[in-house]
Coordinates of C-alpha atoms and ligand atoms in Angstrom, one line a residue:
X1 CA -6.2 116.3 -10.8
X2 CA -2.5 116.0 -11.5
X3 CA 0.3 115.4 -9.0
X4 CA 4.0 115.7 -8.9
X5 CA 5.8 112.4 -8.6
X6 CA 9.5 111.6 -8.0
X7 CA 11.0 109.7 -10.9
X8 CA 13.3 107.8 -8.6
X9 CA 11.4 106.9 -5.4
X10 CA 7.8 107.5 -6.5
X11 CA 7.0 110.0 -3.7
X12 CA 3.9 112.0 -4.7
X13 CA 3.2 115.7 -4.0
X14 CA 0.3 118.0 -4.5
X15 CA 0.2 119.9 -7.8
X16 CA 0.4 123.2 -6.1
X17 CA 3.5 122.4 -4.0
X18 CA 6.4 124.7 -5.1
X19 CA 9.0 122.0 -5.6
X20 CA 11.9 121.4 -8.0
X21 CA 13.2 118.2 -6.5
X22 CA 11.9 115.3 -4.4
X23 CA 12.2 116.3 -0.7
X24 CA 12.7 112.7 0.2
X25 CA 15.5 111.6 -2.1
X26 CA 16.5 114.8 -4.1
X27 CA 15.7 113.3 -7.5
X28 CA 13.7 114.9 -10.4
X29 CA 9.9 115.3 -10.3
X30 CA 7.4 114.9 -13.1
X31 CA 3.8 115.7 -13.6
X32 CA 1.4 112.8 -13.6
X33 CA -2.2 112.9 -14.8
X34 CA -5.0 110.5 -14.0
X35 CA -5.1 109.4 -17.6
X36 CA -8.3 107.4 -16.9
X37 CA -10.1 110.7 -16.2
X38 CA -9.1 112.4 -19.4
X39 CA -12.0 112.6 -21.8
X40 CA -10.7 113.9 -25.1
X41 CA -10.6 112.2 -28.4
X42 CA -8.0 112.5 -31.1
X43 CA -10.7 113.9 -33.3
X44 CA -11.6 116.7 -30.9
X45 CA -7.9 117.7 -30.8
X46 CA -7.7 117.8 -34.5
X47 CA -10.5 120.3 -34.8
X48 CA -8.4 122.9 -32.9
X49 CA -5.6 124.9 -34.4
X50 CA -2.2 123.3 -34.3
X51 CA -0.6 124.8 -31.2
X52 CA 0.6 124.0 -27.7
X53 CA -3.0 124.6 -26.4
X54 CA -4.6 122.1 -28.8
X55 CA -3.5 119.6 -26.2
X56 CA -4.7 121.4 -23.1
X57 CA -6.3 118.3 -21.5
X58 CA -2.7 117.0 -21.1
X59 CA -1.4 120.3 -19.6
X60 CA -1.5 121.4 -16.0
X61 CA -2.8 124.9 -16.5
X62 CA -6.3 125.6 -15.3
X63 CA -6.4 129.4 -15.7
X64 CA -6.5 131.5 -18.8
X65 CA -2.9 130.9 -20.1
X66 CA -0.3 133.4 -20.9
X67 CA 0.0 132.8 -24.6
X68 CA 1.6 134.4 -27.7
X69 CA 0.4 131.7 -30.1
X70 CA 3.3 129.3 -29.6
X71 CA 3.7 126.0 -31.3
X72 CA 2.1 125.1 -34.6
X73 CA 5.5 125.1 -36.2
X74 CA 6.2 123.8 -39.7
X75 CA 7.3 120.2 -40.3
X76 CA 9.5 120.3 -43.4
X77 CA 10.3 117.4 -45.6
X78 CA 14.1 117.6 -46.2
X79 CA 14.1 116.4 -49.8
X80 CA 17.6 117.5 -50.9
X81 CA 19.5 116.7 -47.7
X82 CA 17.5 113.5 -47.3
X83 CA 18.5 112.5 -50.9
X84 CA 22.1 113.2 -50.1
X85 CA 22.0 110.9 -47.1
X86 CA 19.8 108.3 -48.8
X87 CA 16.9 109.0 -46.6
X88 CA 13.4 109.4 -48.2
X89 CA 11.7 110.3 -45.1
X90 CA 13.7 112.9 -43.3
X91 CA 11.8 115.8 -41.7
X92 CA 12.7 118.9 -39.6
X93 CA 10.3 120.5 -37.1
X94 CA 11.3 124.1 -37.2
X95 CA 11.0 125.3 -33.6
X96 CA 12.8 128.5 -34.6
X97 CA 9.3 129.6 -35.9
X98 CA 8.0 130.2 -32.3
X99 CA 7.3 133.7 -31.0
X100 CA 10.8 134.3 -29.5
X101 CA 12.5 132.0 -32.1
X102 CA 13.0 128.8 -30.1
X103 CA 11.2 125.8 -28.7
X104 CA 11.5 127.3 -25.2
X105 CA 8.3 129.2 -25.8
X106 CA 6.3 126.0 -25.5
X107 CA 7.7 125.5 -22.1
X108 CA 7.4 129.2 -21.1
X109 CA 3.7 129.6 -22.1
X110 CA 3.0 126.7 -19.6
X111 CA 5.7 127.7 -17.1
X112 CA 4.7 131.4 -16.8
X113 CA 1.0 130.4 -16.7
X114 CA 1.8 128.1 -13.8
X115 CA 3.7 130.9 -12.1
X116 CA 0.4 132.9 -12.1
X117 CA -1.7 129.8 -11.2
X118 CA 0.6 129.2 -8.2
X119 CA 0.4 132.9 -7.3
X120 CA 4.1 133.5 -7.7
X121 CA 5.1 137.1 -8.0
X122 CA 8.4 136.9 -10.0
X123 CA 10.2 134.4 -12.2
X124 CA 13.9 133.5 -12.8
X125 CA 16.2 131.3 -14.8
X126 CA 19.8 130.6 -15.8
X127 CA 20.3 130.3 -19.5
X128 CA 22.7 129.7 -22.3
X129 CA 20.4 132.2 -24.1
X130 CA 17.1 131.0 -25.4
X131 CA 15.5 130.2 -22.1
X132 CA 16.3 133.8 -21.0
X133 CA 14.9 135.3 -24.2
X134 CA 11.7 133.2 -23.9
X135 CA 11.2 133.9 -20.2
X136 CA 11.7 137.7 -20.8
X137 CA 9.0 137.5 -23.5
X138 CA 6.4 135.6 -21.4
X139 CA 7.1 137.5 -18.2
X140 CA 6.4 140.7 -20.2
X141 CA 3.2 139.3 -21.5
X142 CA 2.2 138.2 -17.9
X143 CA 3.3 141.6 -16.4
X144 CA 5.6 140.1 -13.8
X145 CA 9.4 140.7 -13.3
X146 CA 12.0 138.3 -14.5
X147 CA 15.6 137.7 -13.5
X148 CA 18.0 135.9 -15.8
X149 CA 21.5 134.7 -15.2
X150 CA 23.8 134.2 -18.2
X151 CA 27.4 132.9 -18.5
X152 CA 29.3 136.1 -19.4
X153 CA 30.6 136.3 -23.0
X154 CA 29.0 132.9 -24.0
X155 CA 25.5 133.9 -25.0
X156 CA 24.7 134.6 -28.7
X157 CA 23.9 138.2 -29.5
X158 CA 20.3 137.9 -30.5
X159 CA 19.3 136.1 -27.3
X160 CA 20.9 138.8 -25.1
X161 CA 19.2 141.4 -27.2
X162 CA 15.8 139.8 -26.6
X163 CA 16.3 139.3 -22.9
X164 CA 17.2 143.0 -22.5
X165 CA 14.6 144.4 -24.8
X166 CA 11.7 142.5 -23.2
X167 CA 12.7 143.9 -19.9
X168 CA 14.3 141.1 -17.9
X169 CA 16.8 141.9 -15.2
X170 CA 19.9 140.5 -17.0
X171 CA 22.9 139.4 -14.9
X172 CA 26.1 138.0 -16.5
X173 CA 28.1 135.8 -14.2
X174 CA 31.8 135.1 -14.6
X175 CA 31.2 131.4 -14.7
X176 CA 29.5 128.8 -17.0
X177 CA 25.9 127.8 -17.4
X178 CA 26.1 125.0 -14.9
X179 CA 27.2 127.4 -12.2
X180 CA 24.6 130.0 -13.2
X181 CA 21.9 127.3 -12.7
X182 CA 23.2 126.4 -9.2
X183 CA 23.1 130.1 -8.3
X184 CA 19.6 130.8 -9.6
X185 CA 18.3 127.7 -8.0
X186 CA 19.6 128.8 -4.6
X187 CA 18.2 132.3 -5.2
X188 CA 14.7 131.0 -6.0
X189 CA 14.7 128.7 -2.9
X190 CA 15.9 131.5 -0.6
X191 CA 13.9 134.4 -2.0
X192 CA 10.7 132.9 -3.5
X193 CA 11.2 133.6 -7.2
X194 CA 9.7 130.9 -9.4
X195 CA 12.4 128.9 -11.1
X196 CA 11.7 128.3 -14.8
X197 CA 14.6 126.2 -15.8
X198 CA 13.8 122.7 -17.1
X199 CA 14.2 121.3 -13.6
X200 CA 10.7 122.7 -13.2
X201 CA 8.5 119.8 -14.2
X202 CA 5.7 122.1 -15.4
X203 CA 7.8 123.8 -18.0
X204 CA 8.6 120.5 -19.7
X205 CA 4.9 119.8 -20.0
X206 CA 4.7 122.5 -22.6
X207 CA 7.6 121.2 -24.5
X208 CA 6.1 117.7 -24.9
X209 CA 3.7 119.2 -27.4
X210 CA 6.5 119.1 -30.0
X211 CA 6.0 115.4 -30.2
X212 CA 2.2 115.7 -30.2
X213 CA 2.3 118.1 -33.1
X214 CA 4.8 116.0 -35.1
X215 CA 2.5 112.9 -34.8
X216 CA -0.5 115.0 -35.9
X217 CA 1.4 116.5 -38.9
X218 CA 2.8 113.2 -40.1
X219 CA -0.4 111.4 -39.5
X220 CA 1.5 108.8 -37.4
X221 CA 4.4 108.1 -35.2
X222 CA 7.9 108.6 -36.7
X223 CA 10.4 105.8 -36.3
X224 CA 12.9 108.1 -34.8
X225 CA 12.9 111.5 -33.0
X226 CA 16.3 113.3 -33.0
X227 CA 17.0 116.2 -30.7
X228 CA 20.0 118.3 -29.8
X229 CA 20.7 117.8 -26.1
X230 CA 21.9 120.4 -23.6
X231 CA 20.2 120.1 -20.3
X232 CA 18.3 117.1 -21.7
X233 CA 14.9 118.6 -20.8
X234 CA 13.5 118.6 -24.3
X235 CA 14.2 115.0 -25.2
X236 CA 12.8 113.9 -21.8
X237 CA 9.7 116.0 -22.4
X238 CA 9.0 114.7 -25.9
X239 CA 9.4 111.1 -24.6
X240 CA 7.1 111.7 -21.7
X241 CA 4.4 113.2 -23.9
X242 CA 4.5 110.3 -26.4
X243 CA 4.3 107.8 -23.6
X244 CA 1.1 109.5 -22.4
X245 CA -0.3 109.3 -25.9
X246 CA 0.5 105.6 -26.0
X247 CA -1.1 105.0 -22.6
X248 CA -4.2 106.8 -23.8
X249 CA -4.3 104.5 -26.8
X250 CA -3.8 107.4 -29.3
X251 CA -0.6 105.9 -30.7
X252 CA 0.6 102.3 -30.8
X253 CA 4.4 102.7 -30.7
X254 CA 7.1 105.0 -29.5
X255 CA 9.9 106.5 -31.7
X256 CA 13.5 105.7 -31.0
X257 CA 14.6 108.8 -28.9
X258 CA 17.9 110.0 -30.2
X259 CA 20.1 112.7 -28.6
X260 CA 22.9 114.6 -30.2
X261 CA 25.5 116.6 -28.4
X262 CA 28.6 118.6 -29.4
X263 CA 31.9 116.7 -29.0
X264 CA 33.2 119.2 -26.5
X265 CA 30.1 118.9 -24.3
X266 CA 28.7 115.4 -24.5
X267 CA 28.2 113.8 -21.1
X268 CA 24.9 112.1 -22.1
X269 CA 26.5 110.5 -25.2
X270 CA 29.3 109.2 -23.0
X271 CA 26.8 107.7 -20.5
X272 CA 24.9 106.0 -23.3
X273 CA 28.0 104.7 -25.1
X274 CA 29.7 103.4 -21.9
X275 CA 26.4 102.2 -20.4
X276 CA 26.9 104.2 -17.3
X277 CA 24.1 104.4 -14.7
X278 CA 24.3 108.2 -14.6
X279 CA 26.2 111.0 -16.4
X280 CA 29.6 112.1 -15.4
X281 CA 29.5 115.9 -15.5
X282 CA 32.0 117.7 -17.8
X283 CA 33.7 120.5 -15.9
X284 CA 34.7 122.6 -18.9
X285 CA 32.2 122.1 -21.7
X286 CA 33.0 123.9 -25.0
X287 CA 31.4 124.2 -28.4
X288 CA 30.5 126.7 -31.0
X289 CA 26.9 125.7 -30.3
X290 CA 26.7 127.8 -27.2
X291 CA 23.1 126.9 -26.6
X292 CA 24.2 123.4 -25.7
X293 CA 27.4 124.3 -23.9
X294 CA 26.3 122.4 -20.8
X295 CA 28.4 120.0 -18.8
X296 CA 26.0 118.8 -16.1
X297 CA 22.6 118.3 -17.7
X298 CA 20.0 118.4 -14.9
X299 CA 17.5 116.2 -16.7
X300 CA 20.0 113.5 -17.6
X301 CA 18.3 111.0 -15.4
X302 CA 15.1 111.3 -17.4
X303 CA 16.9 111.5 -20.8
X304 CA 18.8 108.2 -20.2
X305 CA 15.5 106.4 -19.6
X306 CA 14.0 108.0 -22.7
X307 CA 16.8 106.8 -24.9
X308 CA 17.2 103.4 -23.4
X309 CA 13.5 102.5 -23.1
X310 CA 12.9 103.3 -26.8
X311 CA 16.0 101.6 -28.2
X312 CA 17.3 105.0 -29.3
X313 CA 20.9 106.1 -29.2
X314 CA 23.1 109.1 -28.7
X315 CA 25.9 110.6 -30.8
X316 CA 28.3 113.5 -30.7
X317 CA 29.2 115.8 -33.6
X318 CA 32.1 118.2 -34.1
X319 CA 31.7 121.9 -34.3
X320 CA 32.7 121.6 -38.0
X321 CA 30.0 119.1 -38.7
X322 CA 27.5 121.4 -36.9
X323 CA 28.4 124.4 -38.9
X324 CA 28.5 122.5 -42.2
X325 CA 25.0 121.2 -41.5
X326 CA 23.8 124.7 -40.6
X327 CA 25.0 125.9 -44.0
X328 CA 23.4 122.9 -45.7
X329 CA 20.1 123.5 -44.1
X330 CA 20.2 127.2 -45.0
X331 CA 21.4 126.7 -48.6
X332 CA 19.8 123.5 -49.7
X333 CA 16.5 123.6 -47.8
X334 CA 16.0 127.3 -47.0
X335 CA 15.8 126.6 -43.3
X336 CA 17.7 129.0 -41.1
X337 CA 18.7 127.6 -37.7
X338 CA 21.2 128.3 -35.1
X339 CA 24.2 126.0 -34.6
X340 CA 22.8 123.8 -31.7
X341 CA 19.8 123.1 -33.9
X342 CA 21.9 121.9 -36.8
X343 CA 23.4 119.3 -34.4
X344 CA 20.3 117.1 -34.7
X345 CA 20.6 116.8 -38.5
X346 CA 24.4 116.5 -38.4
X347 CA 23.9 113.6 -36.0
X348 CA 21.5 111.9 -38.3
X349 CA 24.1 112.0 -41.1
X350 CA 26.7 110.5 -38.8
X351 CA 24.4 107.8 -37.6
X352 CA 23.4 106.9 -41.2
X353 CA 27.0 106.7 -42.2
X354 CA 27.9 104.4 -39.2
X355 CA 24.9 102.2 -40.0
X356 CA 23.1 102.9 -36.7
X357 CA 20.2 104.4 -38.6
X358 CA 18.4 102.4 -41.2
X359 CA 17.7 104.3 -44.4
X360 CA 14.0 103.2 -44.5
X361 CA 13.3 105.0 -41.2
X362 CA 10.9 108.0 -41.0
X363 CA 12.9 110.5 -39.0
X364 CA 11.9 113.8 -37.3
X365 CA 14.7 116.1 -36.4
X366 CA 13.9 118.9 -34.0
X367 CA 15.6 122.1 -35.1
X368 CA 15.3 124.1 -32.0
X369 CA 16.2 127.7 -32.6
X370 CA 16.3 130.3 -35.4
X371 CA 19.3 131.4 -37.4
X372 CA 19.0 135.0 -36.3
X373 CA 19.6 134.1 -32.7
X374 CA 23.4 133.9 -33.4
X375 CA 24.3 136.3 -36.2
X376 CA 28.0 136.4 -35.3
X377 CA 28.4 132.7 -36.0
X378 CA 26.6 133.2 -39.3
X379 CA 28.7 136.1 -40.4
X380 CA 31.9 134.4 -39.5
X381 CA 31.1 131.6 -42.0
X382 CA 30.1 133.8 -44.9
X383 CA 32.0 136.1 -47.3
X384 CA 31.2 139.7 -46.4
X385 CA 29.0 141.6 -48.9
X386 CA 31.0 143.1 -51.8
X387 CA 30.9 146.9 -51.6
X388 CA 31.0 148.8 -54.9
X389 CA 30.6 152.3 -56.3
X390 CA 27.0 153.1 -57.1
X391 CA 27.1 152.6 -60.9
X392 CA 26.2 149.8 -63.3
X393 CA 29.6 149.0 -64.6
X394 CA 30.8 148.4 -61.1
X395 CA 27.9 146.1 -60.5
X396 CA 28.6 144.1 -63.7
X397 CA 32.2 143.9 -62.9
X398 CA 31.5 142.7 -59.3
X399 CA 29.1 140.0 -60.7
X400 CA 31.7 139.2 -63.4
X401 CA 29.1 139.7 -66.2
Ligands
AN7_501 C1 18.6 126.1 -29.6 O1 18.5 128.4 -23.1 O2 19.6 125.3 -22.0 O3 18.5 119.6 -23.9 O4 19.4 127.9 -21.2 O5 18.7 126.7 -26.9 O6 16.3 120.7 -23.4 O7 18.5 121.7 -22.7 C2 19.1 126.0 -24.2 C3 19.0 124.7 -24.8 C4 18.8 122.8 -27.9 C5 19.0 122.0 -25.6 N1 18.8 123.8 -28.8 O8 17.8 121.6 -25.1 C6 19.0 127.6 -22.3 C7 19.2 126.2 -22.8 C8 18.7 125.1 -28.5 C9 18.8 125.4 -27.2 C10 18.9 123.1 -26.6 C11 18.9 124.4 -26.2 P1 17.8 120.9 -23.7

């Protein structure tokens, strides 16, 4: 049976305690399994479909899960972009191919299942967009109400559309994501809603399966795993999962965990570069990649360990670099992602150029959300369609033929 354990003081709690922080020291919790008791072989896993639930022995859900067939996302070999950077082994795991169009679905299939397992009656989150879309989807599937808090005017159109259409109660606050998270956290503690931000240790359990799948798809451990970082939950989750695989003896090494942030919103990068013991929150984070417009990442404590323990690194990229890479992925690889997702690949390019990444490395970039999430930012970068009269000469003239 698993337990919740504080990552700072080691205090342990029962798996069915509704807790988001250690009650002794206030630090983050994580789920710990008795790995000795886990009786599953790599072979048994490989017989099952590639999905979050392939790995159910390493997940905390013991009821029939709330699932929409999340995970099993493609791992693409980036031949053209890789060639341009001098990398033969550059891959992108396209998490935009999940049911709601982002990696959050891996967390929510587990998180909303846990809400039912723990007999919670309603769920809530704050979000820069994707978490709210995913929560709305899985709450709909589970048949329970969801409340989502968004920073007003700073959430991409597709994500708001999803949260509304799937029936969440959507509240926009006149404040940023960090404030929305504080507010929803207080609401959940005072009114008994189940909080499904990444401070919830169970949600991150679902997200660790990105790493499991990538290892299965590659047939081995990549040298480096590169993720865009906002609240720093995903990079922490992937690290934790791979550490468990190593402890089980399923893999022999860990990838260098590498986090990429936007220049205007990069407290984790700063902490790594300046070797700080903890992040200094940014009060006014700003970037075109609104998904990662987060100044006070709640999982920073876990992420700094992940990066440091694996010899990884962190880098920031400008909005221009993010958008250029978004276009490159779309036009040279056929992979449509939202701006935050392009940050991982933009970061690789920067780290190759600076010499921090060796060109012989096998690298997996997680591209976290689909292009259609943020149509406004796409349209702004492109020439509008040419409108013509409905006759052939006009068509030929428009095509200059
Ligand atoms: C596309 O939806 O925080 O570092 O509230 O949507 O685990 O936070 C989204 C984050 C990367 C960063 N890429 O992941 C939210 C939210 C995309 C994202 C991240 C997010 P974390």
